[in-house]
PDB file of C-alpha atoms in Angstrom:
ATOM      1  CA  MET A  36       7.481  13.543  21.918  1.00 60.00           C
ATOM      2  CA  ASN A  37       9.176  13.029  18.563  1.00 71.00           C
ATOM      3  CA  PRO A  38       8.576   9.619  16.963  1.00 78.00           C
ATOM      4  CA  VAL A  39      11.420   7.125  16.650  1.00 82.00           C
ATOM      5  CA  VAL A  40      13.021   7.423  13.211  1.00 91.00           C
ATOM      6  CA  THR A  41      12.687   3.867  11.968  1.00 96.00           C
ATOM      7  CA  PRO A  42      14.142   2.797   8.592  1.00 97.00           C
ATOM      8  CA  PHE A  43      10.629   2.793   7.104  1.00 98.00           C
ATOM      9  CA  ARG A  44       9.828   6.253   8.451  1.00 98.00           C
ATOM     10  CA  ALA A  45      13.123   7.527   7.068  1.00 98.00           C
ATOM     11  CA  LEU A  46      12.098   6.457   3.555  1.00 98.00           C
ATOM     12  CA  HIS A  47       9.336   9.078   3.743  1.00 98.00           C
ATOM     13  CA  HIS A  48      11.854  11.859   4.308  1.00 97.00           C
ATOM     14  CA  THR A  49      14.345  11.588   1.465  1.00 97.00           C
ATOM     15  CA  ASP A  50      14.860  13.756  -1.610  1.00 95.00           C
ATOM     16  CA  LYS A  51      12.385  11.708  -3.633  1.00 97.00           C
ATOM     17  CA  PRO A  52       9.058  10.007  -2.867  1.00 98.00           C
ATOM     18  CA  LEU A  53       8.968   6.445  -1.605  1.00 98.00           C
ATOM     19  CA  LEU A  54       7.580   4.358  -4.466  1.00 98.00           C
ATOM     20  CA  LEU A  55       5.721   1.540  -2.739  1.00 98.00           C
ATOM     21  CA  PRO A  56       4.730  -1.399  -4.965  1.00 98.00           C
ATOM     22  CA  ASN A  57       2.010  -3.653  -3.617  1.00 98.00           C
ATOM     23  CA  ALA A  58       2.242  -7.448  -3.591  1.00 98.00           C
ATOM     24  CA  TRP A  59      -0.452 -10.052  -3.085  1.00 98.00           C
ATOM     25  CA  ASP A  60       1.559 -13.199  -2.324  1.00 97.00           C
ATOM     26  CA  HIS A  61       5.045 -14.433  -1.514  1.00 96.00           C
ATOM     27  CA  ALA A  62       6.191 -14.723  -5.126  1.00 96.00           C
ATOM     28  CA  SER A  63       5.095 -11.222  -6.120  1.00 97.00           C
ATOM     29  CA  ALA A  64       6.752  -9.699  -3.037  1.00 97.00           C
ATOM     30  CA  SER A  65       9.972 -11.628  -3.610  1.00 96.00           C
ATOM     31  CA  ALA A  66      10.078 -10.655  -7.286  1.00 96.00           C
ATOM     32  CA  LEU A  67       9.668  -6.991  -6.372  1.00 97.00           C
ATOM     33  CA  ALA A  68      12.355  -7.238  -3.700  1.00 97.00           C
ATOM     34  CA  ALA A  69      14.655  -8.769  -6.305  1.00 95.00           C
ATOM     35  CA  GLN A  70      14.272  -5.573  -8.317  1.00 96.00           C
ATOM     36  CA  GLY A  71      15.643  -3.533  -5.442  1.00 97.00           C
ATOM     37  CA  PHE A  72      12.500  -2.190  -3.773  1.00 98.00           C
ATOM     38  CA  GLU A  73      13.380  -1.541  -0.135  1.00 97.00           C
ATOM     39  CA  ALA A  74       9.763  -1.457   1.012  1.00 98.00           C
ATOM     40  CA  ILE A  75       6.746  -3.351  -0.255  1.00 98.00           C
ATOM     41  CA  GLY A  76       3.087  -3.025   0.641  1.00 98.00           C
ATOM     42  CA  THR A  77       0.249  -5.470   0.265  1.00 98.00           C
ATOM     43  CA  THR A  78      -2.919  -4.890  -1.735  1.00 98.00           C
ATOM     44  CA  SER A  79      -6.224  -5.753  -0.105  1.00 98.00           C
ATOM     45  CA  LEU A  80      -7.887  -6.220  -3.486  1.00 98.00           C
ATOM     46  CA  GLY A  81      -5.196  -8.662  -4.621  1.00 98.00           C
ATOM     47  CA  VAL A  82      -5.383 -10.664  -1.395  1.00 98.00           C
ATOM     48  CA  ALA A  83      -9.181 -10.793  -1.525  1.00 98.00           C
ATOM     49  CA  ALA A  84      -9.562 -11.491  -5.250  1.00 98.00           C
ATOM     50  CA  ALA A  85      -6.963 -14.281  -5.193  1.00 96.00           C
ATOM     51  CA  ALA A  86      -9.107 -16.014  -2.569  1.00 97.00           C
ATOM     52  CA  GLY A  87     -12.409 -15.345  -4.341  1.00 98.00           C
ATOM     53  CA  LEU A  88     -13.542 -12.848  -1.723  1.00 97.00           C
ATOM     54  CA  PRO A  89     -14.771  -9.252  -2.047  1.00 96.00           C
ATOM     55  CA  ASP A  90     -12.484  -6.393  -1.088  1.00 96.00           C
ATOM     56  CA  GLY A  91     -13.372  -3.892   1.610  1.00 95.00           C
ATOM     57  CA  THR A  92     -15.753  -6.153   3.519  1.00 96.00           C
ATOM     58  CA  ALA A  93     -13.481  -7.309   6.376  1.00 96.00           C
ATOM     59  CA  ALA A  94     -13.464 -10.805   4.863  1.00 97.00           C
ATOM     60  CA  THR A  95      -9.689 -11.224   4.702  1.00 98.00           C
ATOM     61  CA  ARG A  96      -8.407 -10.549   8.211  1.00 98.00           C
ATOM     62  CA  ASP A  97      -6.960 -14.041   8.622  1.00 98.00           C
ATOM     63  CA  LEU A  98      -5.569 -14.108   5.071  1.00 98.00           C
ATOM     64  CA  THR A  99      -3.913 -10.736   5.615  1.00 98.00           C
ATOM     65  CA  LEU A 100      -2.290 -11.928   8.831  1.00 98.00           C
ATOM     66  CA  SER A 101      -1.161 -15.131   7.149  1.00 98.00           C
ATOM     67  CA  LEU A 102       0.424 -13.175   4.305  1.00 98.00           C
ATOM     68  CA  ALA A 103       2.156 -10.843   6.766  1.00 98.00           C
ATOM     69  CA  ARG A 104       3.648 -13.863   8.519  1.00 98.00           C
ATOM     70  CA  GLN A 105       4.948 -15.138   5.187  1.00 96.00           C
ATOM     71  CA  LEU A 106       6.454 -11.796   4.193  1.00 97.00           C
ATOM     72  CA  GLY A 107       7.486 -10.288   7.508  1.00 96.00           C
ATOM     73  CA  ALA A 108      10.903 -11.927   7.549  1.00 93.00           C
ATOM     74  CA  GLY A 109      11.683 -10.925   3.966  1.00 92.00           C
ATOM     75  CA  ALA A 110      14.607  -8.794   2.846  1.00 92.00           C
ATOM     76  CA  PHE A 111      12.384  -5.709   2.628  1.00 97.00           C
ATOM     77  CA  LEU A 112      10.267  -3.475   4.827  1.00 98.00           C
ATOM     78  CA  LEU A 113       6.630  -4.581   4.883  1.00 98.00           C
ATOM     79  CA  SER A 114       3.567  -2.346   5.104  1.00 98.00           C
ATOM     80  CA  VAL A 115       0.183  -4.047   5.282  1.00 98.00           C
ATOM     81  CA  ASP A 116      -3.084  -2.866   3.761  1.00 98.00           C
ATOM     82  CA  ALA A 117      -5.579  -3.690   6.499  1.00 98.00           C
ATOM     83  CA  GLU A 118      -8.741  -2.137   5.008  1.00 98.00           C
ATOM     84  CA  ASP A 119     -10.487  -0.393   7.940  1.00 98.00           C
ATOM     85  CA  GLY A 120      -8.745  -2.600  10.485  1.00 98.00           C
ATOM     86  CA  PHE A 121     -11.260  -5.423   9.853  1.00 98.00           C
ATOM     87  CA  GLY A 122     -13.499  -4.198  12.628  1.00 97.00           C
ATOM     88  CA  GLN A 123     -15.091  -1.231  14.343  1.00 97.00           C
ATOM     89  CA  ASP A 124     -13.710  -1.713  17.840  1.00 98.00           C
ATOM     90  CA  PRO A 125     -10.480   0.287  18.256  1.00 98.00           C
ATOM     91  CA  ASP A 126      -9.162  -2.302  20.725  1.00 98.00           C
ATOM     92  CA  ASP A 127      -9.651  -5.070  18.155  1.00 98.00           C
ATOM     93  CA  VAL A 128      -7.832  -3.007  15.542  1.00 98.00           C
ATOM     94  CA  ALA A 129      -5.011  -2.426  18.006  1.00 98.00           C
ATOM     95  CA  GLU A 130      -4.755  -6.169  18.594  1.00 98.00           C
ATOM     96  CA  LEU A 131      -4.518  -6.719  14.840  1.00 98.00           C
ATOM     97  CA  ALA A 132      -1.708  -4.158  14.734  1.00 98.00           C
ATOM     98  CA  ARG A 133       0.138  -6.022  17.480  1.00 98.00           C
ATOM     99  CA  GLU A 134      -0.142  -9.252  15.518  1.00 98.00           C
ATOM    100  CA  LEU A 135       1.034  -7.609  12.303  1.00 98.00           C
ATOM    101  CA  ALA A 136       4.005  -6.035  14.059  1.00 98.00           C
ATOM    102  CA  GLY A 137       4.781  -9.403  15.633  1.00 98.00           C
ATOM    103  CA  ALA A 138       4.801 -10.897  12.136  1.00 98.00           C
ATOM    104  CA  GLY A 139       7.385  -8.334  11.032  1.00 98.00           C
ATOM    105  CA  ALA A 140       5.281  -5.560   9.499  1.00 98.00           C
ATOM    106  CA  VAL A 141       6.614  -2.038   9.980  1.00 98.00           C
ATOM    107  CA  GLY A 142       3.570  -0.206   8.649  1.00 98.00           C
ATOM    108  CA  ILE A 143      -0.198  -0.467   8.411  1.00 98.00           C
ATOM    109  CA  ASN A 144      -2.670   1.248   6.109  1.00 98.00           C
ATOM    110  CA  LEU A 145      -6.081   2.036   7.637  1.00 98.00           C
ATOM    111  CA  GLU A 146      -8.936   3.452   5.544  1.00 98.00           C
ATOM    112  CA  ASP A 147     -11.891   5.427   6.847  1.00 98.00           C
ATOM    113  CA  GLY A 148     -14.413   4.395   4.188  1.00 97.00           C
ATOM    114  CA  LEU A 149     -16.019   7.807   4.815  1.00 98.00           C
ATOM    115  CA  GLY A 150     -17.212   6.541   8.169  1.00 98.00           C
ATOM    116  CA  PRO A 151     -17.260   8.607  11.366  1.00 98.00           C
ATOM    117  CA  VAL A 152     -14.095  10.681  11.764  1.00 98.00           C
ATOM    118  CA  ALA A 153     -14.000  10.168  15.510  1.00 98.00           C
ATOM    119  CA  LEU A 154     -14.121   6.383  15.153  1.00 98.00           C
ATOM    120  CA  HIS A 155     -11.262   6.280  12.669  1.00 98.00           C
ATOM    121  CA  ALA A 156      -9.233   8.632  14.844  1.00 98.00           C
ATOM    122  CA  ALA A 157      -9.870   6.334  17.814  1.00 98.00           C
ATOM    123  CA  LYS A 158      -8.577   3.356  15.823  1.00 98.00           C
ATOM    124  CA  ILE A 159      -5.410   5.263  14.934  1.00 98.00           C
ATOM    125  CA  ALA A 160      -4.852   6.332  18.535  1.00 98.00           C
ATOM    126  CA  ALA A 161      -5.374   2.769  19.777  1.00 98.00           C
ATOM    127  CA  VAL A 162      -2.860   1.372  17.278  1.00 98.00           C
ATOM    128  CA  LYS A 163      -0.249   3.998  18.185  1.00 98.00           C
ATOM    129  CA  ALA A 164      -0.732   3.290  21.877  1.00 98.00           C
ATOM    130  CA  ALA A 165      -0.350  -0.453  21.293  1.00 98.00           C
ATOM    131  CA  VAL A 166       2.543  -0.373  18.806  1.00 98.00           C
ATOM    132  CA  PRO A 167       4.175   3.075  18.885  1.00 98.00           C
ATOM    133  CA  ASP A 168       6.809   2.302  16.239  1.00 97.00           C
ATOM    134  CA  LEU A 169       4.334   0.930  13.684  1.00 98.00           C
ATOM    135  CA  PHE A 170       3.924   3.488  10.879  1.00 98.00           C
ATOM    136  CA  VAL A 171       0.212   4.250  10.582  1.00 98.00           C
ATOM    137  CA  ASN A 172      -0.820   5.487   7.151  1.00 98.00           C
ATOM    138  CA  ALA A 173      -4.304   6.947   7.628  1.00 98.00           C
ATOM    139  CA  ARG A 174      -6.397   6.894   4.484  1.00 98.00           C
ATOM    140  CA  THR A 175      -9.418   9.029   3.781  1.00 98.00           C
ATOM    141  CA  ASP A 176     -11.781   8.117   0.963  1.00 98.00           C
ATOM    142  CA  THR A 177     -13.109  11.590   0.221  1.00 98.00           C
ATOM    143  CA  TYR A 178     -11.913  11.287  -3.377  1.00 98.00           C
ATOM    144  CA  TRP A 179     -12.058   7.495  -3.707  1.00 97.00           C
ATOM    145  CA  LEU A 180     -15.650   6.993  -2.541  1.00 97.00           C
ATOM    146  CA  GLY A 181     -16.931  10.553  -2.280  1.00 95.00           C
ATOM    147  CA  ASP A 182     -17.010  13.681  -4.370  1.00 93.00           C
ATOM    148  CA  GLY A 183     -13.703  15.035  -3.067  1.00 93.00           C
ATOM    149  CA  GLY A 184     -13.531  18.446  -1.538  1.00 94.00           C
ATOM    150  CA  HIS A 185     -10.573  20.200   0.030  1.00 97.00           C
ATOM    151  CA  ALA A 186     -12.332  21.236   3.229  1.00 97.00           C
ATOM    152  CA  GLU A 187     -13.687  17.797   4.107  1.00 98.00           C
ATOM    153  CA  THR A 188     -10.406  16.114   3.219  1.00 98.00           C
ATOM    154  CA  CYS A 189      -8.494  18.537   5.447  1.00 98.00           C
ATOM    155  CA  ARG A 190     -10.979  18.074   8.286  1.00 98.00           C
ATOM    156  CA  ARG A 191     -10.538  14.323   8.241  1.00 98.00           C
ATOM    157  CA  LEU A 192      -6.787  14.348   7.809  1.00 98.00           C
ATOM    158  CA  ASP A 193      -6.302  16.881  10.577  1.00 98.00           C
ATOM    159  CA  ALA A 194      -8.193  14.629  12.987  1.00 98.00           C
ATOM    160  CA  TYR A 195      -6.082  11.649  11.942  1.00 98.00           C
ATOM    161  CA  GLN A 196      -2.859  13.606  12.379  1.00 98.00           C
ATOM    162  CA  GLN A 197      -3.978  14.691  15.828  1.00 98.00           C
ATOM    163  CA  ALA A 198      -4.721  11.047  16.688  1.00 98.00           C
ATOM    164  CA  GLY A 199      -1.120  10.104  15.892  1.00 98.00           C
ATOM    165  CA  ALA A 200      -1.074   9.070  12.223  1.00 98.00           C
ATOM    166  CA  ASP A 201       2.457   8.992  10.829  1.00 98.00           C
ATOM    167  CA  GLY A 202       1.295   9.635   7.267  1.00 98.00           C
ATOM    168  CA  VAL A 203      -1.946  10.244   5.389  1.00 98.00           C
ATOM    169  CA  PHE A 204      -3.239   8.735   2.168  1.00 98.00           C
ATOM    170  CA  VAL A 205      -5.717  10.245  -0.294  1.00 98.00           C
ATOM    171  CA  PRO A 206      -6.375   7.774  -3.132  1.00 98.00           C
ATOM    172  CA  GLY A 207      -8.230   9.163  -6.122  1.00 98.00           C
ATOM    173  CA  LEU A 208      -6.678  12.614  -5.820  1.00 98.00           C
ATOM    174  CA  GLY A 209      -4.716  13.305  -8.994  1.00 97.00           C
ATOM    175  CA  ASP A 210      -5.037  17.004  -9.712  1.00 97.00           C
ATOM    176  CA  ALA A 211      -1.643  18.692  -9.326  1.00 98.00           C
ATOM    177  CA  ASP A 212      -2.975  21.970  -7.918  1.00 98.00           C
ATOM    178  CA  ARG A 213      -5.155  20.225  -5.348  1.00 98.00           C
ATOM    179  CA  ILE A 214      -2.286  17.976  -4.276  1.00 98.00           C
ATOM    180  CA  ALA A 215       0.028  20.944  -3.810  1.00 98.00           C
ATOM    181  CA  ALA A 216      -2.630  22.799  -1.801  1.00 98.00           C
ATOM    182  CA  LEU A 217      -3.212  19.774   0.422  1.00 98.00           C
ATOM    183  CA  VAL A 218       0.487  19.280   1.133  1.00 98.00           C
ATOM    184  CA  LYS A 219       0.623  22.809   2.599  1.00 98.00           C
ATOM    185  CA  THR A 220      -1.955  21.877   5.243  1.00 98.00           C
ATOM    186  CA  LEU A 221      -0.189  18.744   6.500  1.00 98.00           C
ATOM    187  CA  ASP A 222       2.363  18.042   9.197  1.00 97.00           C
ATOM    188  CA  VAL A 223       2.956  14.430   8.079  1.00 98.00           C
ATOM    189  CA  PRO A 224       3.905  12.842   4.725  1.00 98.00           C
ATOM    190  CA  LEU A 225       1.240  12.665   2.035  1.00 98.00           C
ATOM    191  CA  ASN A 226       0.693   9.381   0.169  1.00 98.00           C
ATOM    192  CA  ILE A 227      -0.914   9.459  -3.279  1.00 98.00           C
ATOM    193  CA  LEU A 228      -2.109   6.482  -5.324  1.00 98.00           C
ATOM    194  CA  TYR A 229      -0.323   6.366  -8.661  1.00 98.00           C
ATOM    195  CA  SER A 230      -2.479   6.458 -11.779  1.00 97.00           C
ATOM    196  CA  PRO A 231      -1.122   5.866 -15.300  1.00 97.00           C
ATOM    197  CA  LEU A 232      -3.247   8.867 -16.342  1.00 95.00           C
ATOM    198  CA  GLY A 233      -2.020  11.125 -13.555  1.00 96.00           C
ATOM    199  CA  PRO A 234       1.264  12.830 -12.616  1.00 98.00           C
ATOM    200  CA  THR A 235       4.490  10.851 -12.773  1.00 98.00           C
ATOM    201  CA  VAL A 236       6.270   9.855  -9.588  1.00 98.00           C
ATOM    202  CA  ALA A 237       8.841  12.605 -10.178  1.00 98.00           C
ATOM    203  CA  ARG A 238       6.106  15.196 -10.656  1.00 98.00           C
ATOM    204  CA  LEU A 239       4.334  14.055  -7.496  1.00 98.00           C
ATOM    205  CA  GLY A 240       7.613  14.510  -5.657  1.00 98.00           C
ATOM    206  CA  ASP A 241       7.879  18.055  -6.969  1.00 98.00           C
ATOM    207  CA  LEU A 242       4.394  18.699  -5.580  1.00 98.00           C
ATOM    208  CA  GLY A 243       5.482  17.604  -2.110  1.00 98.00           C
ATOM    209  CA  VAL A 244       4.149  14.034  -2.092  1.00 98.00           C
ATOM    210  CA  ARG A 245       6.396  11.778   0.009  1.00 98.00           C
ATOM    211  CA  ARG A 246       4.941   8.345  -0.796  1.00 98.00           C
ATOM    212  CA  VAL A 247       3.438   6.939  -3.983  1.00 98.00           C
ATOM    213  CA  SER A 248       1.570   3.622  -3.772  1.00 98.00           C
ATOM    214  CA  LEU A 249       0.711   1.362  -6.673  1.00 98.00           C
ATOM    215  CA  GLY A 250      -2.268  -0.223  -4.901  1.00 98.00           C
ATOM    216  CA  SER A 251      -3.885  -3.014  -6.893  1.00 98.00           C
ATOM    217  CA  LEU A 252      -2.354  -1.867 -10.197  1.00 98.00           C
ATOM    218  CA  LEU A 253       0.302  -4.598 -10.373  1.00 98.00           C
ATOM    219  CA  TYR A 254      -2.204  -7.320  -9.514  1.00 98.00           C
ATOM    220  CA  ARG A 255      -4.602  -6.093 -12.176  1.00 98.00           C
ATOM    221  CA  ARG A 256      -1.776  -5.820 -14.704  1.00 97.00           C
ATOM    222  CA  ALA A 257      -0.717  -9.385 -13.901  1.00 97.00           C
ATOM    223  CA  LEU A 258      -4.266 -10.611 -14.523  1.00 97.00           C
ATOM    224  CA  GLY A 259      -4.374  -8.706 -17.791  1.00 97.00           C
ATOM    225  CA  ALA A 260      -1.022 -10.121 -18.896  1.00 96.00           C
ATOM    226  CA  ALA A 261      -2.186 -13.674 -18.154  1.00 96.00           C
ATOM    227  CA  VAL A 262      -5.363 -13.219 -20.192  1.00 97.00           C
ATOM    228  CA  ASP A 263      -3.419 -11.606 -23.048  1.00 96.00           C
ATOM    229  CA  ALA A 264      -0.929 -14.492 -23.088  1.00 96.00           C
ATOM    230  CA  ALA A 265      -3.700 -17.100 -23.230  1.00 97.00           C
ATOM    231  CA  ALA A 266      -5.432 -15.183 -26.038  1.00 97.00           C
ATOM    232  CA  ASP A 267      -2.156 -14.903 -27.994  1.00 96.00           C
ATOM    233  CA  ILE A 268      -1.505 -18.629 -27.731  1.00 97.00           C
ATOM    234  CA  ARG A 269      -5.071 -19.439 -28.794  1.00 98.00           C
ATOM    235  CA  ALA A 270      -4.624 -17.178 -31.818  1.00 97.00           C
ATOM    236  CA  GLY A 271      -1.381 -18.891 -32.822  1.00 98.00           C
ATOM    237  CA  ARG A 272       0.905 -16.081 -31.661  1.00 96.00           C
ATOM    238  CA  PRO A 273       3.752 -16.373 -29.151  1.00 95.00           C
ATOM    239  CA  PRO A 274       2.814 -14.647 -25.903  1.00 94.00           C
ATOM    240  CA  ARG A 275       4.070 -11.115 -25.483  1.00 89.00           C
ATOM    241  CA  GLY A 276       5.975  -9.709 -22.521  1.00 88.00           C
ATOM    242  CA  LEU A 277       8.458 -11.153 -20.091  1.00 89.00           C
ATOM    243  CA  THR A 278       8.080 -14.744 -18.969  1.00 92.00           C
ATOM    244  CA  PRO A 279      10.196 -15.752 -15.962  1.00 93.00           C
ATOM    245  CA  THR A 280      11.522 -19.290 -16.253  1.00 94.00           C
ATOM    246  CA  TYR A 281      10.418 -22.143 -14.016  1.00 94.00           C
ATOM    247  CA  ALA A 282      13.770 -21.898 -12.223  1.00 94.00           C
ATOM    248  CA  ASP A 283      13.333 -18.159 -11.725  1.00 93.00           C
ATOM    249  CA  VAL A 284      10.023 -18.677  -9.964  1.00 93.00           C
ATOM    250  CA  GLN A 285      11.344 -21.597  -7.934  1.00 93.00           C
ATOM    251  CA  ALA A 286      14.180 -19.349  -6.753  1.00 92.00           C
ATOM    252  CA  LEU A 287      11.663 -16.913  -5.267  1.00 90.00           C
ATOM    253  CA  SER A 288      10.771 -19.551  -2.687  1.00 84.00           C
ATOM    254  CA  ALA A 289      14.363 -20.487  -1.884  1.00 66.00           C
ATOM    255  CA  GLU A 290      16.144 -19.242   1.209  1.00 53.00           C
ATOM    256  CA  GLY A 291      18.727 -16.515   0.803  1.00 45.00           C
ATOM    257  CA  PRO A 292      18.840 -13.226  -1.080  1.00 42.00           C
ATOM    258  CA  PRO A 293      16.161 -12.714  -3.721  1.00 45.00           C
ATOM    259  CA  ARG A 294      17.194 -13.323  -7.298  1.00 44.00           C
ATOM    260  CA  SER A 295      16.297 -11.079 -10.211  1.00 49.00           C
ATOM    261  CA  VAL A 296      13.662 -12.642 -12.455  1.00 49.00           C
ATOM    262  CA  GLY A 297      14.239 -10.401 -15.433  1.00 50.00           C
ATOM    263  CA  ALA A 298      17.562 -11.457 -16.937  1.00 39.00           C
ATOM    264  CA  SER A 299      16.635 -14.968 -18.013  1.00 38.00           C
ATOM    265  CA  ALA A 300      13.097 -14.234 -19.076  1.00 37.00           C
ATOM    266  CA  THR A 301      11.914 -15.083 -22.562  1.00 35.00           C
ATOM    267  CA  ARG A 302       9.622 -13.080 -24.789  1.00 30.00           C
TER     268      ARG A 302
END
C-alpha cells in the first residue's frame, strides 16, 4: 500500500533537497520559522546540553516530549530527534511516537547506535503500525560511530526500509562517490548530515540526496558566537555578528505569525 503523501513527505520529493535546520528550544525554532523554513527538526545534543545532560543516553525523553509540545503547534512542520527511541522495547518506542504525533510532530528520527539490526527494524515497524502517517527517518551509525563500509550500511538500511522506514539517514558520510553509490541502492529518500567541509546542499542534491540536516551545528555555532561576543567585550571590542533586539526576541514568544529577527539586528 502506498503511503499517504503528507506535506512533510512531499518536501522529500521536490526538485531540491529539503534543508532541515535543527532547533533546541522555542526561540530557536521560531527564529528559523521566521526565515521561511517550512520544516524544522530538533537536535538531541542541543536539548541535552541545554539541560546539562549527556546526549545519546536516553536521559532526555521527557524534555524531548516537552519541547515537542511547545513546538508542535508552530507555523512549521516538526520532526523530532528521538535518539534511539529512548528505550529498547519497540512497544515503548511506539508509545513515544504516539505522544509525539499527538503533540503535533510529523516526523521522528530514530538512530540504531550500531545495535542489533533486527531490534531497530522492530522499533520502526512498531512506530509505523502505531502512527502510520508519522515520517520515520531511520538512522544508521555505520559512519558516525563505526568505520563506514558500503556493504554494512546497505544491509542495515535495507532492513529498515523493509520495516517501513520512510527515509534513511547516514550521518558522517560525506564522500560524493559513496553517497551517489548509496542512493542507487535505496527505495526511500536519503538524508545526509551537512558538514561545512563537505559537499554543498546543491551538490548533495545533484548526488540524489533528498534531505540535508544541520544536526547540532546551529546549537554549537550559537554557543561559539556567545563565547566570541563575551571575549570581544572583555577585550574592549564591540561584539561581532548579528544581535537581535530585545523586542525581536520577545516577539518570538508572541502569538501570531513569526517575525523576522534579522532586519533590526545590530552589529
